[in-house]
Coordinates of C-alpha atoms in Angstrom, one line a residue:
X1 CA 38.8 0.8 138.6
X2 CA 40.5 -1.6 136.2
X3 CA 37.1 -3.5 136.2
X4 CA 34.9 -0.5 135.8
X5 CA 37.2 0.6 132.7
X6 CA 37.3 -3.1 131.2
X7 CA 33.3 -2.9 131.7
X8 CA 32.9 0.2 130.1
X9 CA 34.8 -0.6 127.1
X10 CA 33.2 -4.2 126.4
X11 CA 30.0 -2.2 127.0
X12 CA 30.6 0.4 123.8
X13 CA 31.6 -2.1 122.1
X14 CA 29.0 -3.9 122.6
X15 CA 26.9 -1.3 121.5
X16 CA 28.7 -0.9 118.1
X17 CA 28.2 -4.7 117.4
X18 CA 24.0 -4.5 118.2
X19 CA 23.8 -1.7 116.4
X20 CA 23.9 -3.9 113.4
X21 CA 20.9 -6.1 114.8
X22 CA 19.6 -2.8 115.4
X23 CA 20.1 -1.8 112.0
X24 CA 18.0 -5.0 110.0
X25 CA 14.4 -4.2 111.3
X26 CA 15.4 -0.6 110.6
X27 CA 16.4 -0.9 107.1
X28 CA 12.9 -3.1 106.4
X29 CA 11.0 -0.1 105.7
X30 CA 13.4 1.5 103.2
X31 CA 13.8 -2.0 101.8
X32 CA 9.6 -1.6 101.1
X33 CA 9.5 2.0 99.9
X34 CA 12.6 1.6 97.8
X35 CA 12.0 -1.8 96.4
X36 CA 8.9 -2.7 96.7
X37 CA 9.6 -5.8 98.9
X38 CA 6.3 -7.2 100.1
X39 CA 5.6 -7.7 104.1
X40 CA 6.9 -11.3 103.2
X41 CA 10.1 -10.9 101.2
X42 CA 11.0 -8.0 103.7
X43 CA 10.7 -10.3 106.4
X44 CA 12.6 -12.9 105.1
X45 CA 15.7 -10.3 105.3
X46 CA 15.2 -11.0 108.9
X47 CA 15.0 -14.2 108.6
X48 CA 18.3 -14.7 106.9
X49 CA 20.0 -12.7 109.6
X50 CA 18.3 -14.6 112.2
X51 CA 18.9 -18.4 110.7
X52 CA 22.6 -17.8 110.2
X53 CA 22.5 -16.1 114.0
X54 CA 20.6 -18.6 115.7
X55 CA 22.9 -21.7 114.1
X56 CA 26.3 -20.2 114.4
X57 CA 26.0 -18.5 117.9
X58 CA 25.5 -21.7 119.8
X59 CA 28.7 -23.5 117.7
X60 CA 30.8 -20.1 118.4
X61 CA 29.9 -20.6 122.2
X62 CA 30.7 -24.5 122.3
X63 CA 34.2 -23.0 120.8
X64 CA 35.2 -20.6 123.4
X65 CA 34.5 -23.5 126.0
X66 CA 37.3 -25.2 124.5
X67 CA 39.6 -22.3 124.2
X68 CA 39.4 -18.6 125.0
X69 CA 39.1 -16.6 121.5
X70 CA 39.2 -12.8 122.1
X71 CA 40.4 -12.2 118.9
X72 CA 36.7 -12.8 118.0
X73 CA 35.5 -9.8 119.2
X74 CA 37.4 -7.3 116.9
X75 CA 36.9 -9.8 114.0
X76 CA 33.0 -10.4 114.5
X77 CA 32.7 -6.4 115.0
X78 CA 34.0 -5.6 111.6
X79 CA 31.8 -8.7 109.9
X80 CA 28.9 -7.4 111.1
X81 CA 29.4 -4.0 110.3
X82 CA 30.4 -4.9 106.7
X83 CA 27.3 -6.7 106.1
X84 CA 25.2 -3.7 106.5
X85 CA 27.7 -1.4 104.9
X86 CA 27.1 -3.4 102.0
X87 CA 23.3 -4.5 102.2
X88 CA 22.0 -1.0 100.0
X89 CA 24.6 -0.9 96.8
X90 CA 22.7 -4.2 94.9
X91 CA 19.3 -4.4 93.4
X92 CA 19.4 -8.4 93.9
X93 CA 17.4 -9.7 96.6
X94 CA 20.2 -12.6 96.7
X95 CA 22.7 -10.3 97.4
X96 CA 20.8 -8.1 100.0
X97 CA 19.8 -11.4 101.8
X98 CA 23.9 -12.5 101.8
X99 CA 25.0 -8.9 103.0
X100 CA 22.1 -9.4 106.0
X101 CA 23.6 -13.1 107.1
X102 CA 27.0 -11.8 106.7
X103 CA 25.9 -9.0 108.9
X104 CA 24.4 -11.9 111.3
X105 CA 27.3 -14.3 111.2
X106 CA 29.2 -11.0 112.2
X107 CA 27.2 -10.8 115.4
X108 CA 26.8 -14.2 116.2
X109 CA 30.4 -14.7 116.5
X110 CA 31.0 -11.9 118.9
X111 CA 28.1 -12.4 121.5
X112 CA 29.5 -15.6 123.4
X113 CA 33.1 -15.0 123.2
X114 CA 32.1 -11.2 124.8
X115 CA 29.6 -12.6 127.1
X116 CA 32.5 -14.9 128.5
X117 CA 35.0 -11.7 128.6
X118 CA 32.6 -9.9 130.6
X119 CA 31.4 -12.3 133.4
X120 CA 35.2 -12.3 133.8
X121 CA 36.0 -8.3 133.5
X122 CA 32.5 -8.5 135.7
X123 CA 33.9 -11.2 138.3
X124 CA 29.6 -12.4 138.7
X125 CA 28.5 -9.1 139.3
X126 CA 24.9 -8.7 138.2
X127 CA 25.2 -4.6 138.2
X128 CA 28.3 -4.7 136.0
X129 CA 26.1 -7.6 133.7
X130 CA 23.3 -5.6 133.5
X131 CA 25.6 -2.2 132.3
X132 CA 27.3 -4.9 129.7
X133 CA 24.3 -5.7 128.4
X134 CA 22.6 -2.1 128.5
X135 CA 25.7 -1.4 125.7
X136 CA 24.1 -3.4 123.4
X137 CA 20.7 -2.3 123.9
X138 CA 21.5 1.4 123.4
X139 CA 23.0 0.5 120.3
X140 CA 19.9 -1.3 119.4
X141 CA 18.2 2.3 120.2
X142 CA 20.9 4.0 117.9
X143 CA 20.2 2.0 115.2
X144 CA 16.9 3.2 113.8
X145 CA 18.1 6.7 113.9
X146 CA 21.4 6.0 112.5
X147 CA 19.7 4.3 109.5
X148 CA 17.4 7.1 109.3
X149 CA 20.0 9.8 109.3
X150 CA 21.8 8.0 106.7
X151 CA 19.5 6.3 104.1
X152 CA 16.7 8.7 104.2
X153 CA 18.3 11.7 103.2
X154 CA 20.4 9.8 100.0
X155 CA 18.8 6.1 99.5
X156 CA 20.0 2.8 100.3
X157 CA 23.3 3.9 98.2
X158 CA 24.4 5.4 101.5
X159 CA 24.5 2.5 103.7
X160 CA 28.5 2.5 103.6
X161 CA 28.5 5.1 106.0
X162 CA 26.9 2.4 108.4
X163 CA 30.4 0.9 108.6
X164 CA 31.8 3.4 110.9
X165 CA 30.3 2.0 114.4
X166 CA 32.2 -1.0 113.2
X167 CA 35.5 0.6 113.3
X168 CA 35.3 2.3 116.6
X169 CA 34.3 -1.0 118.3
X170 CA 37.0 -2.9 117.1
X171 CA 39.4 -0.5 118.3
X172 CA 37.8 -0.5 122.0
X173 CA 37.5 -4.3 122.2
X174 CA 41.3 -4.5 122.1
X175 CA 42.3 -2.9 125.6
X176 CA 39.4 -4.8 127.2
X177 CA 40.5 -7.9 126.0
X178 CA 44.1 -7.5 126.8
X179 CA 43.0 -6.1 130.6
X180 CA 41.5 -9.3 130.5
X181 CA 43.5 -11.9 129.3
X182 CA 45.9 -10.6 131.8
X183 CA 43.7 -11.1 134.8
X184 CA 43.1 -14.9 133.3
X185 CA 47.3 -15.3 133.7
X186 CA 47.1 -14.2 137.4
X187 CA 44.1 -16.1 138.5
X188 CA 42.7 -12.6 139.7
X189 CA 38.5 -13.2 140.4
X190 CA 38.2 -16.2 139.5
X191 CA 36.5 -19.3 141.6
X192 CA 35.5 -22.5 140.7
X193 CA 32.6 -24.2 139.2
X194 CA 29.9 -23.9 142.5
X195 CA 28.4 -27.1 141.4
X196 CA 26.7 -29.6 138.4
X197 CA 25.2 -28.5 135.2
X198 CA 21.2 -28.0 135.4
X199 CA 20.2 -29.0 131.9
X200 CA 17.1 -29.5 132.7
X201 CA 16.3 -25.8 134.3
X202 CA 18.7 -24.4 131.3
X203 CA 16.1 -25.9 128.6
X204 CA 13.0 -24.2 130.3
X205 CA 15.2 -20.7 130.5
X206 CA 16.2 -21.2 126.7
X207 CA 12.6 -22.2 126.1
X208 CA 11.4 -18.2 127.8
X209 CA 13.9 -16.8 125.9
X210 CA 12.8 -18.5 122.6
X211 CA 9.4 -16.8 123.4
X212 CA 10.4 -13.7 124.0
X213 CA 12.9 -13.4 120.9
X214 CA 9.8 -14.2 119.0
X215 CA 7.9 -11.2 120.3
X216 CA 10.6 -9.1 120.3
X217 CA 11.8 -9.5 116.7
X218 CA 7.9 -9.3 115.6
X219 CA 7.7 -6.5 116.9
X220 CA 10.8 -5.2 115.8
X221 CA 10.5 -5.7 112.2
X222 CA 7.2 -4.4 111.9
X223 CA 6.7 -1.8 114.4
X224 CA 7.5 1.2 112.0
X225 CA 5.7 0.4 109.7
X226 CA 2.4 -0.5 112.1
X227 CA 3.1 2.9 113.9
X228 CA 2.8 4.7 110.2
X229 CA -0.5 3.0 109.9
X230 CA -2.4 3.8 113.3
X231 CA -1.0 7.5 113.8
X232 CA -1.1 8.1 110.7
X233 CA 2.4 9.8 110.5
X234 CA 4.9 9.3 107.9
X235 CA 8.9 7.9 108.4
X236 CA 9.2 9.8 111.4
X237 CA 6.2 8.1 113.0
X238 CA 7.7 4.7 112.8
X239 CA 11.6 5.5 113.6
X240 CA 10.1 6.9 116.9
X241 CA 8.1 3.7 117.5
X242 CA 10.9 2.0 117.1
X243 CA 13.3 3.9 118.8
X244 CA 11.1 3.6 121.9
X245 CA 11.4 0.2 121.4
X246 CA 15.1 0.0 122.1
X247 CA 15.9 2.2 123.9
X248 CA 13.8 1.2 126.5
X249 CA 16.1 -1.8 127.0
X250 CA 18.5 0.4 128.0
X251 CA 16.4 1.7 131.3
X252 CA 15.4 -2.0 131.4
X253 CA 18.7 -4.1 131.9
X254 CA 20.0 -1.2 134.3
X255 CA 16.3 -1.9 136.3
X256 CA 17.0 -5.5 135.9
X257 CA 20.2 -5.3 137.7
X258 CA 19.0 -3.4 140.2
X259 CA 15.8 -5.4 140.8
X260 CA 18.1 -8.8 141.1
X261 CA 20.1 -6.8 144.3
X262 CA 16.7 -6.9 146.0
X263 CA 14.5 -10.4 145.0
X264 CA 16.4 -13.3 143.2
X265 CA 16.5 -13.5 139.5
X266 CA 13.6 -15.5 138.8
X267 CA 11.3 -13.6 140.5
X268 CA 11.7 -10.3 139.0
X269 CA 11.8 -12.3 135.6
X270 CA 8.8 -13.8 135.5
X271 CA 7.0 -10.3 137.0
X272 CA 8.7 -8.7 134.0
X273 CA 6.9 -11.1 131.3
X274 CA 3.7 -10.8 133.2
X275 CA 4.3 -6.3 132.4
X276 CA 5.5 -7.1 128.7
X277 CA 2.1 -9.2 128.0
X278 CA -0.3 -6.4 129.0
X279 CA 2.4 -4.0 126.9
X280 CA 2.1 -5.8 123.5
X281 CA -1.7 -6.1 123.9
X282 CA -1.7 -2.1 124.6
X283 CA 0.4 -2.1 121.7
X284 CA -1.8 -3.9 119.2
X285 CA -5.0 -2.5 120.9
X286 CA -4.5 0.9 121.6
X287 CA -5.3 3.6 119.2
X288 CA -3.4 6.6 118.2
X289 CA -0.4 8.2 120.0
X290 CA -1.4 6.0 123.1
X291 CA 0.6 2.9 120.8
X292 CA 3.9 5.1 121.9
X293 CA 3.5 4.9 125.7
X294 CA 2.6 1.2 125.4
X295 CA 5.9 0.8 123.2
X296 CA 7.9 1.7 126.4
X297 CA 5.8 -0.8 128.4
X298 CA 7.2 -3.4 126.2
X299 CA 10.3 -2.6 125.9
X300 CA 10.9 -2.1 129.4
X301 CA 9.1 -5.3 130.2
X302 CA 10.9 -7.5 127.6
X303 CA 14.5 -6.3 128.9
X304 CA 14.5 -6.2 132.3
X305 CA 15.5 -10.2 132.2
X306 CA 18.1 -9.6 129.6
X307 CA 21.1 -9.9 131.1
X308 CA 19.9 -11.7 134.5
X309 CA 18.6 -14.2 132.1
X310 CA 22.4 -14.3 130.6
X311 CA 23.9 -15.2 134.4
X312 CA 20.9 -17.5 135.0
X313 CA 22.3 -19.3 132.0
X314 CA 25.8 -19.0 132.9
X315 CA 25.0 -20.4 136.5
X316 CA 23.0 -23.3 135.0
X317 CA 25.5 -24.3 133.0
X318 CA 28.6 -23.1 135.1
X319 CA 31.3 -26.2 132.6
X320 CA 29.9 -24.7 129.6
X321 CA 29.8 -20.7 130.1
X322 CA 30.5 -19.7 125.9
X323 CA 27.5 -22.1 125.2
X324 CA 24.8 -20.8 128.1
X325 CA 26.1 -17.2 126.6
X326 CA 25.8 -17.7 123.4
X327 CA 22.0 -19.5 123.6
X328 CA 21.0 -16.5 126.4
X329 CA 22.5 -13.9 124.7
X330 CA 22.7 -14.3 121.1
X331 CA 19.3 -16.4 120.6
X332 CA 17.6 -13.4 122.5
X333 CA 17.7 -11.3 119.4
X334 CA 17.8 -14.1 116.9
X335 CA 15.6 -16.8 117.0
X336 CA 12.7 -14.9 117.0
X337 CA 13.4 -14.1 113.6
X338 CA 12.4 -17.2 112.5
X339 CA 8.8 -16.3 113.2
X340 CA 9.1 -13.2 111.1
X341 CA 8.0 -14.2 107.9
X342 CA 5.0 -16.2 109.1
X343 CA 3.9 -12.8 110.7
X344 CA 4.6 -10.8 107.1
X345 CA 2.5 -13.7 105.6
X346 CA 0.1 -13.1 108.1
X347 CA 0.0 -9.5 107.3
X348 CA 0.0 -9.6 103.5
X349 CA -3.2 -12.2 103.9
X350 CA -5.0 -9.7 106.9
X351 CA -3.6 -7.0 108.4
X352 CA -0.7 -6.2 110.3
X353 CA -2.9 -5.9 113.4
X354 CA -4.0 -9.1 113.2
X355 CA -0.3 -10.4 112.4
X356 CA 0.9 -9.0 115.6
X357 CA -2.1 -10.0 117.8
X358 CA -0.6 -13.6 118.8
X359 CA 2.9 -11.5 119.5
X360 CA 1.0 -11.1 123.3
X361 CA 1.1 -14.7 124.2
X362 CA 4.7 -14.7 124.0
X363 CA 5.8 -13.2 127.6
X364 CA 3.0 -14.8 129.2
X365 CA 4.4 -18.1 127.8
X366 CA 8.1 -17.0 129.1
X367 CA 6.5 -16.1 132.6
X368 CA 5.0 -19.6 132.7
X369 CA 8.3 -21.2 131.7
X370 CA 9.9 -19.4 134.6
X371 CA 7.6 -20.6 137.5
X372 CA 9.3 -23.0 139.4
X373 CA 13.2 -22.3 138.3
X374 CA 15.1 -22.7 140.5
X375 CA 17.7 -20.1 141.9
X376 CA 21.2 -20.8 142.0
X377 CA 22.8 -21.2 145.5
X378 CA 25.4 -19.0 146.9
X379 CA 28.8 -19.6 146.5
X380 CA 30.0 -20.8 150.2
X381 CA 26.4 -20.1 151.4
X382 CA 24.7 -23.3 153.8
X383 CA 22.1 -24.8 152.2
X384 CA 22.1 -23.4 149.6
X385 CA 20.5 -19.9 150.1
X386 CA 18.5 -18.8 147.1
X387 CA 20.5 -15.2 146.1
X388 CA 20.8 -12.3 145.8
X389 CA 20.1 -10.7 149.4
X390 CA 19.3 -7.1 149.6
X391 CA 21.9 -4.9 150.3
X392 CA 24.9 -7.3 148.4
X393 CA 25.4 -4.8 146.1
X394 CA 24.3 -5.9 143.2
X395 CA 26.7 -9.1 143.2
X396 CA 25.4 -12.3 141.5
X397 CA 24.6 -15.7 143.1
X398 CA 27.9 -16.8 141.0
X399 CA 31.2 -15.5 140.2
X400 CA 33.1 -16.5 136.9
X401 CA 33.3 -20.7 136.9
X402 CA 36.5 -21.5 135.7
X403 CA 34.7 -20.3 132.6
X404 CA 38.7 -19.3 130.5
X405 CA 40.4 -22.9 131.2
X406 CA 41.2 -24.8 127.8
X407 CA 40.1 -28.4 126.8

């Protein structure tokens, strides 16, 4: 019970931190209508989230190796949630684009420290993974309609009111990390490092999840406004599109948990990037209110390796668990970024159609990357059994490594 309750809270939380990743993309086509960004200079909003993101997170989780930080996760909330708050109230490109990295320093802080918090509240369960990670991807979900409810009615000016989410998580990270700092001074769950790092099987899994960031944040950032264009609707159109979008992450990191209890973790990865190709060709290809159906093929595709990917990394790498979290976790939703304003260059040059296009080679290149991963063994299995087995209810090949000792 104390684990489910520790879960739960790390899991809203979670979902008041995303919702401020959630919250960029969505704010792009205000940005346009409001300020007449072009495809480009709204992109490199993105960008400057995703930069800052995909540079810090891998420092932050190299930090909590050497020492646990939970104080992070109250701290990083409130960052990221000021950044946004702020991001409407100034004219100046400048300032926008600091308000967005300060928004995405916010959340790069908080992903590996709360990554490591919950493989311990968790203790290796892939089940109680998958509902940490579902937290974040229903805030994702929330986030375009948050934005909408907010800064359509009254303008960018009202984007304060998108500081509130950042409050409430702070609070509910507290008791989570207090549950578990306790459970670190007993000893309670924890086991010990199953065996040697794989760096080389942890640079092909960062190398899928480079890939998919890339087709996920593409899509992200300009799936509103592409769903305007082919159905022809107006802001409505393209909040749906890409509400769709997110919150079917939230159906797919509960199915990806569930999938894991039955075939290993590499398996129903790579079939799940094989699905999300022939979704973001649907969703480039075809026509009219057919483009929301193929949304939720995506969606569901691209997130049903979320969090097992997050474990796969933490396995991998079971000496360096706030690192493999922070590059599994936090580069999932940030990296990708980078790409974004070669697609609005793409777009300003073409069409947006033709910007997307290449967006459907990216889960076919993540499927390739996983054939012939390995599975991680066991703990106390012989020989190394490839896990999990059906029927171990839900439990992960690994439990927590020893990940909350100091250096």
């Amino acid at each position: 019970m104390r684990r489910n309750r520790s879960i739960a809270l790390l899991s809203v939380g979670h979902a008041c931190v995303d919702v401020y990743q959630g919250a960029v993309a969505a704010l792009v086509p205000f940005f346009v209508a409001e300020r007449a960004y072009t495809y480009a200079l709204a992109s490199g909003i993105v960008l400057a989230v995703s930069v800052l993101s995909s540079v810090a997170q891998p420092v932050f989780g190299l930090l909590t190796d050497r020492r646990p930080l939970p104080w992070l996760l109250p701290v990083s909330t409130l960052l990221g949630g000021a950044g946004i708050a702020l991001s409407g109230l100034s004219d100046s490109y400048g300032v926008t684009l600091a308000c967005a990295a300060t928004a995405g320093l916010g959340v790069a802080a908080y992903h590996p420290e709360s990554a490591r918090v919950a493989r311990l509240a968790s203790r290796g369960s892939h089940s109680a993974m998958s509902v940490f990670s579902t937290g974040g991807n229903i805030g994702f979900a929330l986030a375009p309609l948050m934005v909408a409810a907010v800064v359509a009615p009254g303008g960018l000016r009202w984007t304060p009111l998108l500081g509130l989410p950042a409050l409430v998580g702070a609070a509910l990270c507290l008791p989570a990390t207090r549950a578990v700092t306790r459970q670190q001074a007993t000893g309670a769950g924890m086991a010990r490092s199953t065996g040697p790092d794989d760096v080389t099987s942890f640079v092909r899994l960062s190398l899928a999840v480079v890939c998919r960031s890339v087709a996920f944040v593409g899509l992200s950032t300009f799936i509103s406004l592409y769903a305007r264009q082919r159905t022809g609707g107006g802001t409505a159109s393209g909040t749906t599109a890409l509400t769709v979008l997110y919150l079917g992450g939230a159906v797919g990191s509960v199915l990806g948990g569930s999938l894991a209890g039955r075939w290993n973790r590499v398996r129903v990865c790579r079939w799940a990037y094989a699905v999300a190709a022939a979704g973001v060709a649907a969703v480039v290809w075809v026509p009219g209110p057919g483009l929301y159906p193929a949304v939720a093929l995506t969606s569901a595709g691209l997130y049903v390796p979320f969090s097992l990917q997050v474990t796969l990394g933490q396995d991998y790498l079971p000496s360096r668990i706030g690192t493999a979290s922070g590059i599994t976790l936090g580069l999932t939703v940030s990296v990708g970024g980078l790409a974004a304003p070669v697609i609005g260059t793409l777009a300003d040059a073409t069409s947006l159609r033709t910007a997307l296009a290449p967006l459907a080679l990216m889960p076919l290149l993540s499927a390739l990357a996983f054939r012939g991963l390995p599975e991680p063994a066991v703990p106390g299995s012989r020989g190394g059994a490839p896990g999990p087995a059906a029927g171990d209810g839900g439990r992960g090949p690994a439990v927590p490594a020893d990940a909350d000792r100091t250096r």
